[in-house]
Amino acid sequence: MFYLLDIHEKVGVEVQKMGSDIKESLKEKLEEIHIKENNGVFLGVEEIKKVSEEGDILPEEPYIFFDVEYTALFFQPLQNEIVEGIVSDVAEFGPFVKIGPIDALVHISQITKEKMVYNPKQDVITNKNGKLVIQKNDIVRAMVVSSSISQERVKVSLSMKGEGLGPLKWIKKK
């Protein structure tokens, strides 16, 4: 899910990076330091709403700190949320699906009730008779089983088991 969040915090800008437009300097700094948050994956600053008129200078700090109120765009996959994405890679243990800015994993056991296997020669995942195939660039619909987003990593697990889930080319055939 994409969403906007209003945030209020102190932001430090290096003196040499302060230009005539303080809001632009602050926006650059915010986008540099906010890689990922507990709120999901930080995608960018939508709007800087308010900046304190005067900054604070702390001893031995190369920054001027401003109180800043801004709106930021985040992406947070929610448990049980239905998402659509594109298969970005296929591995022995399942396909990776690009949902928003994240590559999520559908474990091979979570594709369908049928047993699926990886074919390394063709770089596809298929069922026993070869009629159900998942390959790179397929568009799929899946449910978010779990998501864990931290400063160190992003881990999202998906399932395509269930009515209306799976590669769209399979769903359209039904």
PDB file of C-alpha atoms in Angstrom, residues 3-68:
ATOM      1  CA  TYR A   3       0.468   6.200   1.593  1.00  0.00           C
ATOM      2  CA  LEU A   4       1.391   9.718   2.648  1.00  0.00           C
ATOM      3  CA  LEU A   5       2.604  10.448   6.163  1.00  0.00           C
ATOM      4  CA  ASP A   6       3.023  13.827   7.855  1.00  0.00           C
ATOM      5  CA  ILE A   7       6.302  13.986   9.777  1.00  0.00           C
ATOM      6  CA  HIS A   8       7.795  16.586  12.119  1.00  0.00           C
ATOM      7  CA  GLU A   9      11.496  16.330  12.975  1.00  0.00           C
ATOM      8  CA  LYS A  10      14.783  18.196  13.275  1.00  0.00           C
ATOM      9  CA  VAL A  11      16.912  17.994  10.143  1.00  0.00           C
ATOM     10  CA  GLY A  12      20.551  18.998   9.885  1.00  0.00           C
ATOM     11  CA  VAL A  13      21.908  20.556   6.707  1.00  0.00           C
ATOM     12  CA  GLU A  14      25.630  21.075   6.109  1.00  0.00           C
ATOM     13  CA  VAL A  15      26.462  24.758   5.883  1.00  0.00           C
ATOM     14  CA  GLN A  16      28.144  24.383   2.473  1.00  0.00           C
ATOM     15  CA  LYS A  17      25.011  22.664   1.076  1.00  0.00           C
ATOM     16  CA  MET A  18      22.674  25.456   2.064  1.00  0.00           C
ATOM     17  CA  GLY A  19      21.573  27.302  -1.023  1.00  0.00           C
ATOM     18  CA  SER A  20      19.214  30.179  -1.551  1.00  0.00           C
ATOM     19  CA  ASP A  21      16.274  27.764  -1.333  1.00  0.00           C
ATOM     20  CA  ILE A  22      16.444  26.199   2.134  1.00  0.00           C
ATOM     21  CA  LYS A  23      13.437  23.967   1.391  1.00  0.00           C
ATOM     22  CA  GLU A  24      15.266  22.392  -1.549  1.00  0.00           C
ATOM     23  CA  SER A  25      18.383  21.814   0.585  1.00  0.00           C
ATOM     24  CA  LEU A  26      16.247  20.206   3.302  1.00  0.00           C
ATOM     25  CA  LYS A  27      14.416  18.032   0.770  1.00  0.00           C
ATOM     26  CA  GLU A  28      17.741  16.748  -0.599  1.00  0.00           C
ATOM     27  CA  LYS A  29      18.932  15.960   2.928  1.00  0.00           C
ATOM     28  CA  LEU A  30      15.677  14.203   3.870  1.00  0.00           C
ATOM     29  CA  GLU A  31      15.777  12.019   0.768  1.00  0.00           C
ATOM     30  CA  GLU A  32      19.407  11.166   1.490  1.00  0.00           C
ATOM     31  CA  ILE A  33      18.896  10.082   5.120  1.00  0.00           C
ATOM     32  CA  HIS A  34      15.476   8.405   4.961  1.00  0.00           C
ATOM     33  CA  ILE A  35      16.212   5.147   3.175  1.00  0.00           C
ATOM     34  CA  LYS A  36      13.741   2.931   5.039  1.00  0.00           C
ATOM     35  CA  GLU A  37      11.556   3.550   8.040  1.00  0.00           C
ATOM     36  CA  ASN A  38       9.362   1.516  10.366  1.00  0.00           C
ATOM     37  CA  ASN A  39       6.547   2.981   8.297  1.00  0.00           C
ATOM     38  CA  GLY A  40       7.640   1.064   5.200  1.00  0.00           C
ATOM     39  CA  VAL A  41       9.947   1.956   2.372  1.00  0.00           C
ATOM     40  CA  PHE A  42      10.517   5.694   2.078  1.00  0.00           C
ATOM     41  CA  LEU A  43       9.953   6.788  -1.522  1.00  0.00           C
ATOM     42  CA  GLY A  44      10.378  10.534  -1.296  1.00  0.00           C
ATOM     43  CA  VAL A  45       9.318  13.881   0.086  1.00  0.00           C
ATOM     44  CA  GLU A  46       6.034  15.082  -1.386  1.00  0.00           C
ATOM     45  CA  GLU A  47       5.952  18.500   0.241  1.00  0.00           C
ATOM     46  CA  ILE A  48       7.821  20.506   2.830  1.00  0.00           C
ATOM     47  CA  LYS A  49       5.070  22.310   4.711  1.00  0.00           C
ATOM     48  CA  LYS A  50       6.919  24.296   7.333  1.00  0.00           C
ATOM     49  CA  VAL A  51      10.523  25.131   8.240  1.00  0.00           C
ATOM     50  CA  SER A  52      11.609  26.967  11.378  1.00  0.00           C
ATOM     51  CA  GLU A  53      12.784  30.486  10.567  1.00  0.00           C
ATOM     52  CA  GLU A  54      16.039  30.022  12.440  1.00  0.00           C
ATOM     53  CA  GLY A  55      18.264  26.987  12.645  1.00  0.00           C
ATOM     54  CA  ASP A  56      20.140  25.666  15.668  1.00  0.00           C
ATOM     55  CA  ILE A  57      23.919  25.398  15.621  1.00  0.00           C
ATOM     56  CA  LEU A  58      25.373  22.816  17.988  1.00  0.00           C
ATOM     57  CA  PRO A  59      29.010  22.820  19.150  1.00  0.00           C
ATOM     58  CA  GLU A  60      31.306  20.721  16.951  1.00  0.00           C
ATOM     59  CA  GLU A  61      28.499  19.855  14.508  1.00  0.00           C
ATOM     60  CA  PRO A  62      28.921  20.755  10.808  1.00  0.00           C
ATOM     61  CA  TYR A  63      25.140  21.204  10.459  1.00  0.00           C
ATOM     62  CA  ILE A  64      22.485  23.794  11.004  1.00  0.00           C
ATOM     63  CA  PHE A  65      19.396  22.053  12.411  1.00  0.00           C
ATOM     64  CA  PHE A  66      15.887  23.128  11.426  1.00  0.00           C
ATOM     65  CA  ASP A  67      12.472  22.017  12.675  1.00  0.00           C
ATOM     66  CA  VAL A  68      10.769  20.671   9.575  1.00  0.00           C
TER      67      VAL A  68
END
